[in-house]
mmCIF file of N, CA, C and O in Angstrom:
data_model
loop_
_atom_site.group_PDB
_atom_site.id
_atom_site.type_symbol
_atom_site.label_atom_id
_atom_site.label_comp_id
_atom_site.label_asym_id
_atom_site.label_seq_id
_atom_site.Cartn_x
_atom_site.Cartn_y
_atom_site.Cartn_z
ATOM 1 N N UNK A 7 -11.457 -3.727 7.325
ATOM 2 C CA UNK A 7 -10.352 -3.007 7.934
ATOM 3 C C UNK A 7 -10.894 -1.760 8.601
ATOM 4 O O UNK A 7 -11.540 -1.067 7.815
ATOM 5 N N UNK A 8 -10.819 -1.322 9.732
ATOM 6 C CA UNK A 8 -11.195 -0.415 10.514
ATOM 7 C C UNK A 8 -10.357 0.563 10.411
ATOM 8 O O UNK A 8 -9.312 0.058 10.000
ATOM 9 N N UNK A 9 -10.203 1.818 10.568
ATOM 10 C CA UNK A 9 -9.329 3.125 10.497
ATOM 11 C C UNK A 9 -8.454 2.728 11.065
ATOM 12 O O UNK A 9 -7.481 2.526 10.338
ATOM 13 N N UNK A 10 -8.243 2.385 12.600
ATOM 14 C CA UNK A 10 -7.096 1.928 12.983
ATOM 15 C C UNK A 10 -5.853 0.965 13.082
ATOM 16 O O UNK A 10 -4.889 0.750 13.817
ATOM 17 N N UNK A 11 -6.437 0.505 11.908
ATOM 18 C CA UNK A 11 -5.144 -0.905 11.741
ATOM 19 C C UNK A 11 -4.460 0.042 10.275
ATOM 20 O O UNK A 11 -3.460 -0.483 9.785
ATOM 21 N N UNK A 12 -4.814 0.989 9.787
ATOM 22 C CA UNK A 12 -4.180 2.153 8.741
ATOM 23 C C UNK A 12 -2.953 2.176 9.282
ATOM 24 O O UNK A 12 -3.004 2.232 10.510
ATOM 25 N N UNK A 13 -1.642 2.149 8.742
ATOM 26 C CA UNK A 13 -0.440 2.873 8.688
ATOM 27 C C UNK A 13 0.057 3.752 7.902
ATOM 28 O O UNK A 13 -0.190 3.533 6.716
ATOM 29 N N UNK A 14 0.810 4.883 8.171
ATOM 30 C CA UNK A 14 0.938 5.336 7.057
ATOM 31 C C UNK A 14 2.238 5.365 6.144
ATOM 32 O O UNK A 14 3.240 5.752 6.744
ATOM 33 N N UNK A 15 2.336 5.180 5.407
ATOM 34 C CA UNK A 15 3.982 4.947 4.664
ATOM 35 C C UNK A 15 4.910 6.010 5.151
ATOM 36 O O UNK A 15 4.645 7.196 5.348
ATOM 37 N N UNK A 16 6.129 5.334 5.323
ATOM 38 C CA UNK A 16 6.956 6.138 5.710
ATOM 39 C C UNK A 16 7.855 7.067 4.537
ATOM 40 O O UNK A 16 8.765 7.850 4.810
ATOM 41 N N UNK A 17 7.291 6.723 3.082
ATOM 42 C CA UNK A 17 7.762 7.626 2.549
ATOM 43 C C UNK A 17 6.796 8.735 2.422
ATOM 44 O O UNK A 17 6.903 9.583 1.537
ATOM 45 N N UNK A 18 6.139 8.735 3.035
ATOM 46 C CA UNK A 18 4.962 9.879 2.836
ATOM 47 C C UNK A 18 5.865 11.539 3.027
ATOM 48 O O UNK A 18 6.705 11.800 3.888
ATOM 49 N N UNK A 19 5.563 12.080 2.380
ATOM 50 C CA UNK A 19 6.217 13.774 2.687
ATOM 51 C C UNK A 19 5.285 14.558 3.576
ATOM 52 O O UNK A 19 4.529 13.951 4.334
ATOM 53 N N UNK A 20 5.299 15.790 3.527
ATOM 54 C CA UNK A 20 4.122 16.705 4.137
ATOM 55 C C UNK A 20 3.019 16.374 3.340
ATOM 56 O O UNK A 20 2.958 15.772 2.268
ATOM 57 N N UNK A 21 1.888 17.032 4.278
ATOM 58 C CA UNK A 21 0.906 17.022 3.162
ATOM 59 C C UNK A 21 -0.506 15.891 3.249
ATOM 60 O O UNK A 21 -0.955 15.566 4.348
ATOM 61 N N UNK A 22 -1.041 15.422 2.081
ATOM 62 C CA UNK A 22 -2.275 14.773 2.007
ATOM 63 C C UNK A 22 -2.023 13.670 1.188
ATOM 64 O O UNK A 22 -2.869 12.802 0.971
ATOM 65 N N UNK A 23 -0.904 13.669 0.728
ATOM 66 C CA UNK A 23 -0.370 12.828 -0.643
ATOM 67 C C UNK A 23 0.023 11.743 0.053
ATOM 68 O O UNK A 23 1.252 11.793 0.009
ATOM 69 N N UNK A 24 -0.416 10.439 0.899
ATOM 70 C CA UNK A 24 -0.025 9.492 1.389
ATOM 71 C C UNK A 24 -0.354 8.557 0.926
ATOM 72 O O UNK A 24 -1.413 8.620 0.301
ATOM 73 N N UNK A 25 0.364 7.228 0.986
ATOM 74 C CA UNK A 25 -0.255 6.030 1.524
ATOM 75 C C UNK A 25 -1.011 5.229 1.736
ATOM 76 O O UNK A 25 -1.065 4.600 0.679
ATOM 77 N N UNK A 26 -1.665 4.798 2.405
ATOM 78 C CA UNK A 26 -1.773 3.850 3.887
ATOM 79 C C UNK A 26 -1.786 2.370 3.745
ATOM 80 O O UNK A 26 -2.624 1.762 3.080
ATOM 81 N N UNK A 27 -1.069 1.969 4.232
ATOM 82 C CA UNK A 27 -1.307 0.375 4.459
ATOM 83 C C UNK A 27 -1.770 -0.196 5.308
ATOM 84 O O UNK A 27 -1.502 0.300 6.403
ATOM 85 N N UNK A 28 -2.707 -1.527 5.353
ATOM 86 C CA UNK A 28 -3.640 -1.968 6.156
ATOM 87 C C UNK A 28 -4.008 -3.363 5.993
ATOM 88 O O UNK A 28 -4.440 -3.705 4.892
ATOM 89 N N UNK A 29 -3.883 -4.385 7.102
ATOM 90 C CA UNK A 29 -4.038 -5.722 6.672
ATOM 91 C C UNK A 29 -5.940 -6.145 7.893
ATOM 92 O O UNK A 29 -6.655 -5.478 8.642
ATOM 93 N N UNK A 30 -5.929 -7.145 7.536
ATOM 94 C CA UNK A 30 -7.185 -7.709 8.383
ATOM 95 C C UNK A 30 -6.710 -8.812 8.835
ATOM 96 O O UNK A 30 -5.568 -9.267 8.779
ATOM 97 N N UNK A 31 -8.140 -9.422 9.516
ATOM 98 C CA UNK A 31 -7.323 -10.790 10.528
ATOM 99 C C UNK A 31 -7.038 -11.681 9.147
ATOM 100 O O UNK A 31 -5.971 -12.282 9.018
ATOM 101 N N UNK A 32 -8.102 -11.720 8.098
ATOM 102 C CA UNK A 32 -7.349 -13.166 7.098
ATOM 103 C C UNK A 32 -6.175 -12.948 6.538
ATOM 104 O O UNK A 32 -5.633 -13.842 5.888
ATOM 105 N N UNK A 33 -5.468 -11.433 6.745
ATOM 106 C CA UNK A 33 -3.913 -11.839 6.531
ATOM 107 C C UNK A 33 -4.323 -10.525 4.987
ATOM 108 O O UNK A 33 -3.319 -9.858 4.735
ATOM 109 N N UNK A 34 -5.418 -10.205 4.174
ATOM 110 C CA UNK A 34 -5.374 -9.667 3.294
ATOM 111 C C UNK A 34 -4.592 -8.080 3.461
ATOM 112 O O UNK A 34 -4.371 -7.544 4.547
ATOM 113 N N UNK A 35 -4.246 -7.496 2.096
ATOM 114 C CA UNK A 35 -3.297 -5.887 2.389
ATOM 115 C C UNK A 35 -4.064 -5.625 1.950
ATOM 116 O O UNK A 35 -4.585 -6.436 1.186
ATOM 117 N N UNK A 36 -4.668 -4.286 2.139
ATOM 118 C CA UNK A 36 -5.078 -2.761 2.067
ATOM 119 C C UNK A 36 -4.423 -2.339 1.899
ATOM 120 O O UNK A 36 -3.296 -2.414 2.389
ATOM 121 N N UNK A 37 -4.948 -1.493 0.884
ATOM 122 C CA UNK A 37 -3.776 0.425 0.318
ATOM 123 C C UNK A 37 -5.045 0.953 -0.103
ATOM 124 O O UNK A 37 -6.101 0.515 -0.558
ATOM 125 N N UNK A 38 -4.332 2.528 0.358
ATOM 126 C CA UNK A 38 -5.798 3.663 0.236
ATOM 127 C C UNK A 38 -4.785 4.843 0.243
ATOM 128 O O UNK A 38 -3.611 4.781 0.605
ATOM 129 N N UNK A 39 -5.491 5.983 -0.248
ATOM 130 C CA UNK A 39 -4.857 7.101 0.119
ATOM 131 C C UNK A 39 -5.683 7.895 1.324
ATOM 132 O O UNK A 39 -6.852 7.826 1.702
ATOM 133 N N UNK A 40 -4.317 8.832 1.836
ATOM 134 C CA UNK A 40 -4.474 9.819 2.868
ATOM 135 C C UNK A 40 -5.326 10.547 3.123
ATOM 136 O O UNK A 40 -5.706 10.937 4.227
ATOM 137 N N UNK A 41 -5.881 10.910 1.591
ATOM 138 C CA UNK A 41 -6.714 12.161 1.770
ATOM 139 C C UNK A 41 -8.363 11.783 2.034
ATOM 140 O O UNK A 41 -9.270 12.586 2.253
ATOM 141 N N UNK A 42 -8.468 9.963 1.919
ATOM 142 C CA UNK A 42 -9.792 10.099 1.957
ATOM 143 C C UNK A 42 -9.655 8.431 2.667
ATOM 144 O O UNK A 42 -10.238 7.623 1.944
ATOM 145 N N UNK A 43 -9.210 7.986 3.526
ATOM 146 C CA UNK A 43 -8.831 6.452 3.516
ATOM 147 C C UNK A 43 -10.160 5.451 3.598
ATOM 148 O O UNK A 43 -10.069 4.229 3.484
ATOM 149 N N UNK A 44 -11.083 5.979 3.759
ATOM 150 C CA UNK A 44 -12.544 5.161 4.008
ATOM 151 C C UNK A 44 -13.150 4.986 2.285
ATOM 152 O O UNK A 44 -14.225 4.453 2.010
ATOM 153 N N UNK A 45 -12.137 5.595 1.215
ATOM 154 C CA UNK A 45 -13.185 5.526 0.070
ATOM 155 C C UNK A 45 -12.307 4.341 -0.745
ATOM 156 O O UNK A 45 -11.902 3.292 -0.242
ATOM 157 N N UNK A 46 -12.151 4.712 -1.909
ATOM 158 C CA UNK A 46 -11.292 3.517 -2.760
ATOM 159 C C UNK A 46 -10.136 2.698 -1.905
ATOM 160 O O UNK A 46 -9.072 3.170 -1.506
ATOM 161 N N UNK A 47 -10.625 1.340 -1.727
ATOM 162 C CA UNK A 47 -9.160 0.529 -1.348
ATOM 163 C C UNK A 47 -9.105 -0.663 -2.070
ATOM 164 O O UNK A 47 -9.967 -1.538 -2.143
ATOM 165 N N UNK A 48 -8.014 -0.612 -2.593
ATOM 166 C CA UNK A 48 -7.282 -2.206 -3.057
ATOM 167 C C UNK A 48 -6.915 -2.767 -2.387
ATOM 168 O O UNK A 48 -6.003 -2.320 -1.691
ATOM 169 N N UNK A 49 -7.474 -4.283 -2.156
ATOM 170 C CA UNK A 49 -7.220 -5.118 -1.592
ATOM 171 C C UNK A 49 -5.998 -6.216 -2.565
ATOM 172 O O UNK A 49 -5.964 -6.167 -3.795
ATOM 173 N N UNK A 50 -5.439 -6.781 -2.066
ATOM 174 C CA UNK A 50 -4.651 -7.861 -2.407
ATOM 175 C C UNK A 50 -3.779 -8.402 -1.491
ATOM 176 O O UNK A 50 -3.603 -7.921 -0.372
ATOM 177 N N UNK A 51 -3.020 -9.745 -2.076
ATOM 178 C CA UNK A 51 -2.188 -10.542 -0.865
ATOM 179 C C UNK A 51 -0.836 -10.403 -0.923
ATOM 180 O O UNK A 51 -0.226 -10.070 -1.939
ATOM 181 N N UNK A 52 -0.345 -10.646 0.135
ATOM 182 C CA UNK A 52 0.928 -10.377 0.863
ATOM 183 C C UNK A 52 1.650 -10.822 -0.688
ATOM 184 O O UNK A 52 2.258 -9.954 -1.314
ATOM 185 N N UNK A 53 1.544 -12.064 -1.172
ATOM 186 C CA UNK A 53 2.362 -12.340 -2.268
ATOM 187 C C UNK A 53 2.160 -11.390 -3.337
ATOM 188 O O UNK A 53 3.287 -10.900 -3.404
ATOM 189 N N UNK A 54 1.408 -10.755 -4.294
ATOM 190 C CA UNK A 54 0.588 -9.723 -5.262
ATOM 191 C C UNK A 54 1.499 -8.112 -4.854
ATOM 192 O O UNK A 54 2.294 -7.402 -5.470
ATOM 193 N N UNK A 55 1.050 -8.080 -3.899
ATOM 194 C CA UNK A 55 2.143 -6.770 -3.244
ATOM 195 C C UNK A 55 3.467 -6.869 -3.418
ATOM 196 O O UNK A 55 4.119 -5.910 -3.830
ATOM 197 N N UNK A 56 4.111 -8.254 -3.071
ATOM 198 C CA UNK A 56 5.433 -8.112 -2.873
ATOM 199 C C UNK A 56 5.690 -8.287 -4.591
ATOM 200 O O UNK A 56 6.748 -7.723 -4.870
ATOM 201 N N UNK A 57 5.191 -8.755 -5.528
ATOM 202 C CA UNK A 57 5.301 -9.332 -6.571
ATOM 203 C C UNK A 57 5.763 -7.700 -7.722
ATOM 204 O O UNK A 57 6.700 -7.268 -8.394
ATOM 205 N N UNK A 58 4.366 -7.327 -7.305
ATOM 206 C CA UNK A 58 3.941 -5.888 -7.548
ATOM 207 C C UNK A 58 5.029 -4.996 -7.177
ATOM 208 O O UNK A 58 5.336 -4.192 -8.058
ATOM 209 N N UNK A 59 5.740 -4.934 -6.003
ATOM 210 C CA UNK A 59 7.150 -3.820 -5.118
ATOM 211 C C UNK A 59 7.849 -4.520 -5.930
ATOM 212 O O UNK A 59 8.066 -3.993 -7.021
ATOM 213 N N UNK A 60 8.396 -5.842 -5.689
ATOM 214 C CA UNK A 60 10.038 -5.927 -6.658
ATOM 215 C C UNK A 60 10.272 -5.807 -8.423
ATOM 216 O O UNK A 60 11.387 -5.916 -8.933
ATOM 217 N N UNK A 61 8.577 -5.483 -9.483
ATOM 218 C CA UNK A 61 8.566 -5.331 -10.358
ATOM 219 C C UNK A 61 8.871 -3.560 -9.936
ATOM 220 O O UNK A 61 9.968 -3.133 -10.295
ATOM 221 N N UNK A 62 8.201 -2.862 -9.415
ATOM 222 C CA UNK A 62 8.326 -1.372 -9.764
ATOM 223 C C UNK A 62 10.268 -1.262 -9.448
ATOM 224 O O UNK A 62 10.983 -0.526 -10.128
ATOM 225 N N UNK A 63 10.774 -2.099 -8.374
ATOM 226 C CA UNK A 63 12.027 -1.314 -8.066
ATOM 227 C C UNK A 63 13.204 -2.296 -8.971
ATOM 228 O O UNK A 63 14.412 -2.179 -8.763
ATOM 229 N N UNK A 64 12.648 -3.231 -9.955
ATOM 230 C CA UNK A 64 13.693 -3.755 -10.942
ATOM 231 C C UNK A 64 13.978 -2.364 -11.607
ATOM 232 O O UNK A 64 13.155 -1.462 -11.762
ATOM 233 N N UNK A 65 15.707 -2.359 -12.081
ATOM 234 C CA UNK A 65 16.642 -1.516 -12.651
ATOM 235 C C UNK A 65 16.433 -2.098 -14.160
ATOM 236 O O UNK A 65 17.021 -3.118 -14.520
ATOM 237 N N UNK A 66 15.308 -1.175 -15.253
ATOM 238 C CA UNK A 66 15.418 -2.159 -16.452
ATOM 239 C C UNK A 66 15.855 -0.843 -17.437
ATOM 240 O O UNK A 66 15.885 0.372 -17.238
ATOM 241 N N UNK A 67 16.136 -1.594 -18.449
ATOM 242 C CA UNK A 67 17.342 -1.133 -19.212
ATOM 243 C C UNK A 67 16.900 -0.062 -20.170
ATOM 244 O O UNK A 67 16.023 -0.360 -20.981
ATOM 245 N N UNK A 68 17.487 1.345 -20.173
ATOM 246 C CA UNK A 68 16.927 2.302 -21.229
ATOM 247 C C UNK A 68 17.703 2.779 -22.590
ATOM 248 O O UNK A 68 18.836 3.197 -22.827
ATOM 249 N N UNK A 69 16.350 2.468 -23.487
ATOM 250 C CA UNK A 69 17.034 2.430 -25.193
ATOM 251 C C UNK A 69 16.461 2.778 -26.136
ATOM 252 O O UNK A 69 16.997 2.717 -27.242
#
């Protein structure tokens, strides 16, 4: 993934505290943060991500 296929999340606020998302031609996602996007990135697939987003935004029950 080259710097320029980086997006940056749109929930990002001010600041250094971002993001970025980033795919390649085989279709794989990238995520990195803002403050340094060339160092640590997780790679994983379109399915793993989405799997990964609808576990964090399930409403589960507090007791």
């Amino acid at each position: 993934m080259s710097p320029h296929t980086w997006q940056k999340s749109s929930y990002c606020a001010q600041g250094e505290a971002c993001v970025h998302v980033g795919t390649d031609r085989r279709g794989s996602i990238g995520l990195t943060e803002s403050g340094d996007p060339t160092g640590a990135i997780l790679r994983t697939t379109p399915a793993a991500l989405h799997a990964l987003l609808r576990t964090l935004k399930e409403e589960r029950p507090r007791g």
